[in-house]
Short mmCIF file of C-alpha atoms in Angstrom, two decimals:
data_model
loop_
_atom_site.label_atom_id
_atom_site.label_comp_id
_atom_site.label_asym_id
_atom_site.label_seq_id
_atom_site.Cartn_x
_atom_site.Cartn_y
_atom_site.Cartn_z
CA UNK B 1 -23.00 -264.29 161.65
CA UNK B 2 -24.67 -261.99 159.31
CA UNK B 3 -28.37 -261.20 159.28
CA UNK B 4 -29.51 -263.27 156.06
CA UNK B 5 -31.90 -260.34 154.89
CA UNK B 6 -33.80 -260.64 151.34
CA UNK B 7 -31.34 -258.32 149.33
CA UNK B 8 -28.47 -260.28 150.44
CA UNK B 9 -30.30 -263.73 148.77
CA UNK B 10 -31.59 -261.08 145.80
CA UNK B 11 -28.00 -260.29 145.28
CA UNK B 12 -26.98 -264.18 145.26
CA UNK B 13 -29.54 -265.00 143.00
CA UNK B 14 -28.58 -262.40 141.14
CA UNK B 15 -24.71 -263.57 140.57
CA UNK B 16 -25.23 -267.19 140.66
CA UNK B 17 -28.25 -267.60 138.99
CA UNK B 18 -29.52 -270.37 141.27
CA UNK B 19 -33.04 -270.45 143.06
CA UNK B 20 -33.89 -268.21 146.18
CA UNK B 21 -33.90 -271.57 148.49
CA UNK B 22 -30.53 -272.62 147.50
CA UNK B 23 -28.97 -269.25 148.01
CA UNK B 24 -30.66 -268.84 151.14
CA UNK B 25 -29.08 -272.15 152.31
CA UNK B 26 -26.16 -271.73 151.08
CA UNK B 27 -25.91 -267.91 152.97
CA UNK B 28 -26.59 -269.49 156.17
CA UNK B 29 -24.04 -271.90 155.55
CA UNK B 30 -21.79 -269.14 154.79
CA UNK B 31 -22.43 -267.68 158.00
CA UNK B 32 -23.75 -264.84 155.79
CA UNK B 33 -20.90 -264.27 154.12
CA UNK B 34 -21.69 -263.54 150.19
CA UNK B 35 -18.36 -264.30 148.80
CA UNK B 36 -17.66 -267.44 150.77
CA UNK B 37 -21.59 -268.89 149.45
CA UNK B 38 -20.81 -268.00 146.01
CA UNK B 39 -16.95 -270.25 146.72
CA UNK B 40 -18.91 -272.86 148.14
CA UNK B 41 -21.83 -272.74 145.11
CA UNK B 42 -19.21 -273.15 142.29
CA UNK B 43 -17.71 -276.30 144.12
CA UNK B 44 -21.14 -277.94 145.07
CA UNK B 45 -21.54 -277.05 141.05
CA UNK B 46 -18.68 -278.96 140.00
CA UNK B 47 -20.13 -281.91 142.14
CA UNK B 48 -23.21 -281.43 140.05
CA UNK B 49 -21.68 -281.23 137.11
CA UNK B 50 -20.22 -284.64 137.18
CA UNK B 51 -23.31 -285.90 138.42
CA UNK B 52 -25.12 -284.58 135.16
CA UNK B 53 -22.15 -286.48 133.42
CA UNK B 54 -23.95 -289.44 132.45
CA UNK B 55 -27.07 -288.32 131.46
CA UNK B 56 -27.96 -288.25 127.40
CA UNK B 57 -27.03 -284.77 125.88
CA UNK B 58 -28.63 -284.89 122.15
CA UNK B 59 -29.85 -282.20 121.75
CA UNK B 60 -28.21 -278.29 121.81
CA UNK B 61 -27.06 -276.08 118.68
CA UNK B 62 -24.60 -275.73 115.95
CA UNK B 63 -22.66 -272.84 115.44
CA UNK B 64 -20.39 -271.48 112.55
CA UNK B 65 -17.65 -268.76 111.86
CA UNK B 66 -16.10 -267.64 108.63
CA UNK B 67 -13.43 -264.88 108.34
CA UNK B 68 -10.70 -264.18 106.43
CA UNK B 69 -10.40 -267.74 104.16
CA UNK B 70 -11.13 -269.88 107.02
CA UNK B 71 -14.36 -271.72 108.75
CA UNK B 72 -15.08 -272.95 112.19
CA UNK B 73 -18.03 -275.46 112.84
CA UNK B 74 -18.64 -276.59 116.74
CA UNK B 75 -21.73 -278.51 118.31
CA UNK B 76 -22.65 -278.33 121.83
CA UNK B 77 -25.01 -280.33 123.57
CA UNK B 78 -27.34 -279.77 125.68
CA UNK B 79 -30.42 -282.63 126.90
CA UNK B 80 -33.74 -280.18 125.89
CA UNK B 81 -34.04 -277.98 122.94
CA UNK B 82 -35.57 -275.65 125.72
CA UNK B 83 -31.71 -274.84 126.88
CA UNK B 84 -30.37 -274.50 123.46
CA UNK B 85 -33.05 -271.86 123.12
CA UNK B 86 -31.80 -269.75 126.77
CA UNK B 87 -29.23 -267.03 126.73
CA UNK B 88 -27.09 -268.41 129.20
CA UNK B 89 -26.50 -271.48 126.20
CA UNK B 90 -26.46 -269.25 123.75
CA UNK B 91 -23.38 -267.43 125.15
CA UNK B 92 -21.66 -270.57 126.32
CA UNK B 93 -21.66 -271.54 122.78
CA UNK B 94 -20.70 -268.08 121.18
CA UNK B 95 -17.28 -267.89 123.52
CA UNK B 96 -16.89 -271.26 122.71
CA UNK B 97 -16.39 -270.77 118.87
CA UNK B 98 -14.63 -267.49 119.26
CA UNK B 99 -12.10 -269.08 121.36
CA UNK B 100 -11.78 -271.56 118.73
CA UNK B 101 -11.65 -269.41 115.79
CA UNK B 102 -8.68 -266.99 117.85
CA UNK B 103 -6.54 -270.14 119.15
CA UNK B 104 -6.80 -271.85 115.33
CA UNK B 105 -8.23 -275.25 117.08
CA UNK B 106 -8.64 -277.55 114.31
CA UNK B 107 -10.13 -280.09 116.92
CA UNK B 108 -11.83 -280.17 119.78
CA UNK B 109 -9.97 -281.64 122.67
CA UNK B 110 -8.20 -278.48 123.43
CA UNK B 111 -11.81 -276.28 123.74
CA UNK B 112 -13.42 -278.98 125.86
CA UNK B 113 -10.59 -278.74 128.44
CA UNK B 114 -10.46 -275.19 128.00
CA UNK B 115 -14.06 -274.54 128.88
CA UNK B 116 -14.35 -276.95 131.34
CA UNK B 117 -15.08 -274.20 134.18
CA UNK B 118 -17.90 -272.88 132.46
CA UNK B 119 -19.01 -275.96 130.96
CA UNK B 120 -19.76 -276.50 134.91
CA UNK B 121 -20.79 -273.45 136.00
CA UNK B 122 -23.77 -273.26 132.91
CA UNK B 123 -24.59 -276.95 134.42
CA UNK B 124 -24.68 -275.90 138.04
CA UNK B 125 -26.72 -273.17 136.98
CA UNK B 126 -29.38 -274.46 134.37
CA UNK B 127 -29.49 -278.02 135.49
CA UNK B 128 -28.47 -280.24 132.57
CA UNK B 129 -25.73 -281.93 130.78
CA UNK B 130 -23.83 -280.06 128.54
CA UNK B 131 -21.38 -281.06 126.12
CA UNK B 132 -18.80 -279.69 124.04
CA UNK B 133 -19.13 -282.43 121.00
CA UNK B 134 -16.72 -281.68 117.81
CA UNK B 135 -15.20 -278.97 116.27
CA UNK B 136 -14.15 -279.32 112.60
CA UNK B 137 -11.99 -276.56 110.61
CA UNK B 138 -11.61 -275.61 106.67
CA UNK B 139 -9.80 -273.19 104.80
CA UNK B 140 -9.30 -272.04 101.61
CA UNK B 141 -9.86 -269.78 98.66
CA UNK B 142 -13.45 -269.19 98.87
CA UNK B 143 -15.32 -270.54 101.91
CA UNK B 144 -19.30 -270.40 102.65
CA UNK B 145 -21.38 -270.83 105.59
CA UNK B 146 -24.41 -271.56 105.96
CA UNK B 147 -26.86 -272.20 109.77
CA UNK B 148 -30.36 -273.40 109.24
CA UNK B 149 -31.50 -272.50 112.91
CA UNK B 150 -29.45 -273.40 115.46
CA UNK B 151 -30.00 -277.03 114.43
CA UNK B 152 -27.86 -277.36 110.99
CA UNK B 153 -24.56 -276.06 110.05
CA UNK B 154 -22.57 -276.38 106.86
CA UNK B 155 -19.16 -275.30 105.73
CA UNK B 156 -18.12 -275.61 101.74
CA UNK B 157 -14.84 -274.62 100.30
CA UNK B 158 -14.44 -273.73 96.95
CA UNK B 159 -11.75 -273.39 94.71
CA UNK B 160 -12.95 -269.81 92.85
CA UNK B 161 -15.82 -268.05 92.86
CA UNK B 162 -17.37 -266.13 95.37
CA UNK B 163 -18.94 -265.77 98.93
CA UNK B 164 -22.48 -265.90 97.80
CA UNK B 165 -21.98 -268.57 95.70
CA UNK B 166 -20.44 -270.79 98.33
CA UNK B 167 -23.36 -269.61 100.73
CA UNK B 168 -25.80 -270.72 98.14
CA UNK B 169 -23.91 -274.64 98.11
CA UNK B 170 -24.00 -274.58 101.68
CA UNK B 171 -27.55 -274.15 102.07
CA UNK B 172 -28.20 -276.73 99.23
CA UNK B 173 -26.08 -278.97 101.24
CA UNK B 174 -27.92 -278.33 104.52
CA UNK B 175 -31.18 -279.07 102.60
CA UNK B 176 -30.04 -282.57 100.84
CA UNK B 177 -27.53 -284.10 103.11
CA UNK B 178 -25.09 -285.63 100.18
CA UNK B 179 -22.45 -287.88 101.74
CA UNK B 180 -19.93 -286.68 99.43
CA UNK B 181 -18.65 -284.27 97.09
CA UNK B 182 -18.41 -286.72 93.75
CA UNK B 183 -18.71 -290.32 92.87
CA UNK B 184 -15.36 -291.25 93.18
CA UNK B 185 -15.47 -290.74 96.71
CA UNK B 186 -18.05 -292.73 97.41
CA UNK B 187 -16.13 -296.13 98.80
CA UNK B 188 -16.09 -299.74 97.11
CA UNK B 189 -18.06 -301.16 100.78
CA UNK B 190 -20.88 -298.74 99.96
CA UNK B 191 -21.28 -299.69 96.83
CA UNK B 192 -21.35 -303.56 97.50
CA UNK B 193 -23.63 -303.04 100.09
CA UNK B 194 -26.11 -300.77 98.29
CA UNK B 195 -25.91 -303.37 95.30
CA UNK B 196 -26.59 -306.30 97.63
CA UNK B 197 -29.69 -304.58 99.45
CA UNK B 198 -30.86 -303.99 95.88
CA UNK B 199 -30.23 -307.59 95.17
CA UNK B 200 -32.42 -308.47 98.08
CA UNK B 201 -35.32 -306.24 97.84
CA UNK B 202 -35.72 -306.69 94.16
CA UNK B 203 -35.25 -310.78 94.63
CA UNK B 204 -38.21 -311.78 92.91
CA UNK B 205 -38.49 -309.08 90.44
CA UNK B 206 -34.89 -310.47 89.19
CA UNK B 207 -36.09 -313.79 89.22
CA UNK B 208 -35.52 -315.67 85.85
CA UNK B 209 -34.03 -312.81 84.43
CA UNK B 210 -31.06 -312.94 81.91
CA UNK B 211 -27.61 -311.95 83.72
CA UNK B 212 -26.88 -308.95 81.50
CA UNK B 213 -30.61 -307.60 82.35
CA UNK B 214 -30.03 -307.90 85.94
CA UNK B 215 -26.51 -306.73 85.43
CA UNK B 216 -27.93 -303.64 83.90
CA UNK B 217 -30.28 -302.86 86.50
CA UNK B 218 -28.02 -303.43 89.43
CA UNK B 219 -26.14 -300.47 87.08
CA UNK B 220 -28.70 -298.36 86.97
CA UNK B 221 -29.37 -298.44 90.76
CA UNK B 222 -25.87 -298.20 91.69
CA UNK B 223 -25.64 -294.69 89.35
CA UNK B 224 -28.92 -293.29 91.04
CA UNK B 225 -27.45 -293.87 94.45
CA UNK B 226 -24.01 -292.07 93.65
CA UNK B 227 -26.49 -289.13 92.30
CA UNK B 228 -28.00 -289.26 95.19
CA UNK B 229 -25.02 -289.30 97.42
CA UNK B 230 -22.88 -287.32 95.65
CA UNK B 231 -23.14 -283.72 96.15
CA UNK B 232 -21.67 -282.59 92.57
CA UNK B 233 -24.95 -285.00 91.20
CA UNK B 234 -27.52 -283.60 93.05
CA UNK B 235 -30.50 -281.33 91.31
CA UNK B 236 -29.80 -277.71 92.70
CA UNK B 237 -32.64 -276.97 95.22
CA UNK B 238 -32.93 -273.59 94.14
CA UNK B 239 -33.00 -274.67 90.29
CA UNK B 240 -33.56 -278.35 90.03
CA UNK B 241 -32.71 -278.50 86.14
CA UNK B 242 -29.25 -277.66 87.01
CA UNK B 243 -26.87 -279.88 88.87
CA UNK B 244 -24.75 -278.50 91.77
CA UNK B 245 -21.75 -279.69 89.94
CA UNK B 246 -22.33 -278.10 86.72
CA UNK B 247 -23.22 -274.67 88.74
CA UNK B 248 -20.48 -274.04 90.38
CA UNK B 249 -18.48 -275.36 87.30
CA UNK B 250 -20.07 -272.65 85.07
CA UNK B 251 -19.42 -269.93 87.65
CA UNK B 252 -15.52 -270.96 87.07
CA UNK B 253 -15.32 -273.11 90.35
CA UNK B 254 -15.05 -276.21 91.66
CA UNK B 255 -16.23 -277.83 94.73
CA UNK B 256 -13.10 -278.74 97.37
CA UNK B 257 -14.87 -280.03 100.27
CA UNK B 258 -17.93 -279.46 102.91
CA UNK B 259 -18.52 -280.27 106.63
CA UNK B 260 -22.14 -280.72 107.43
CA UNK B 261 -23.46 -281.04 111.15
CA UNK B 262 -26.93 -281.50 112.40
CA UNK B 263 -27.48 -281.71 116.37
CA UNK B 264 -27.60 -284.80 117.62
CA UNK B 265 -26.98 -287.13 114.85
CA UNK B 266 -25.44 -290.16 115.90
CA UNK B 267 -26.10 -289.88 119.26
CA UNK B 268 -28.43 -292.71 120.77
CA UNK B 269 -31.71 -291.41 122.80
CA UNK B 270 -32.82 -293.18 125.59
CA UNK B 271 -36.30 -294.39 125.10
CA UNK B 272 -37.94 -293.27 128.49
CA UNK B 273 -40.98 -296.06 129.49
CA UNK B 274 -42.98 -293.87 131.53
CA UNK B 275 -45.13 -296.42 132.66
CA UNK B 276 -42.65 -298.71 134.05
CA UNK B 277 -40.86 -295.72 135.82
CA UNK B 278 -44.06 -295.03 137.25
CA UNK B 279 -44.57 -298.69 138.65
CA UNK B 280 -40.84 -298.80 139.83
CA UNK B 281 -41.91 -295.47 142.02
CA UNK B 282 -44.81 -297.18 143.31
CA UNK B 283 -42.84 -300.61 144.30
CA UNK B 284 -39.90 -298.82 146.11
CA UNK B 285 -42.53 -296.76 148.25
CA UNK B 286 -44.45 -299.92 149.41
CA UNK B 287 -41.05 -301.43 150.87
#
């Protein structure tokens, strides 16, 4: 066996990542033997890794690509904001999207299973879940990009005009979150269910009223929502007298689609009761 000497741990450390204890165990499990602890590491990682399966991943980044008439928008999951933040993350995502954008993945199945090695080694190493979420692709004449942070990405595609004016959408859509790009699009359930929670909040306001006075404000709520969701409707954030739609209209465009993502969103948290963990500790040490 080996002498286990301090630059032999330094230089496991150094490879792996992992604390000085653990490398120093897992040398002397090794019989010294560098190579073989590292071997054994990455499989004790995978174990770890599928431990780290269940637990909630909600938070992480967003990142975007845009070259040559086409857009790539990923999300990857980590369980702090703290990891998103670390270098380690930051590259896991980076080689993520650029094998995307070179293998034309227009989902994400493929990446996931792709990256599943390093998915597991960057859990092994930092500790947490990590997830490779979705993966959504556009294309077409003129496409934008825009990342707010690493928490909010947006794609637009336009048909016309130019770069800066598709950069200028997608930040407008990061901003104001519109659920789609005109009225029409908006779908008959919506409607009926905006119209009915209308209905309901406004109950006794409506009371008594004439049916072509209630008709007409059930109109004029139902128009202010599809401004509201529509991104074509919307004030321009960066001149609020102008609507996006007539914008990009005047600058001889129009508006094909946009893919908006924002970490985390739809993903349920678990609510952590601190006090009952602490009294569920104290009960399984008195038995």
């Amino acid at each position: 066996m080996a002498e286990i000497t301090a630059a032999l741990v330094k230089e496991l450390r150094e490879r792996t990542g992992q604390g000085m204890m653990e490398c120093k165990k897992a040398l002397v499990a090794a019989g010294g033997d560098i190579e073989k602890a590292i071997d054994d590491m990455r499989a004790s990682g995978a174990i770890k890794a599928a431990k780290k399966a269940g637990n909630i991943a909600a938070e992480g980044s967003i990142a975007v690509r845009v070259e040559g008439g086409r857009g790539l928008i990923i999300e990857v999951n980590s369980q702090t904001d703290f990891l998103a933040l670390q270098d380690d993350f930051k590259a896991f995502v980076k080689e993520s999207i650029d094998e995307a954008f070179e293998k034309n993945l227009t989902e994400a199945a493929p990446l996931i299973a792709s990256r599943e090695s390093a998915r597991e080694a960057l859990v092994a190493k930092c500790g947490e879940n990590v997830n490779i979420r979705r993966l959504a692709a556009v294309s077409g004449e003129t496409v934008g990009a825009y990342l707010h942070g690493h928490r909010i990405g947006v794609l637009v595609v336009l048909k016309g005009g130019n770069d800066e004016l598709a950069k200028h959408v997608a930040m407008h859509v990061a901003a104001s979150n519109p659920a789609v790009v005109s009225p029409d699009q908006v779908s008959e359930e919506l409607v009926a269910k905006e119209k009915e929670i209308f209905l309901q909040l406004n109950a006794e306001k409506i009371a008594g009223k004439p049916e072509n006075i209630v008709e007409n404000m059930v109109k004029g709520r139902i128009a202010k929502f599809l401004a509201e969701a529509s991104l074509v409707e919307q004030a321009f954030i960066m001149d609020p007298e102008v609507k996006v739609g007539d914008l990009v209209k005047k600058a001889g465009a129009e508006i094909v689609s946009f893919v908006r993502y924002e970490v985390g969103e739809g993903i349920e948290k678990a609510e952590t009761d601190f006090a009952a963990e602490v009294a569920a500790q104290v009960a399984a040490s008195k038995q």
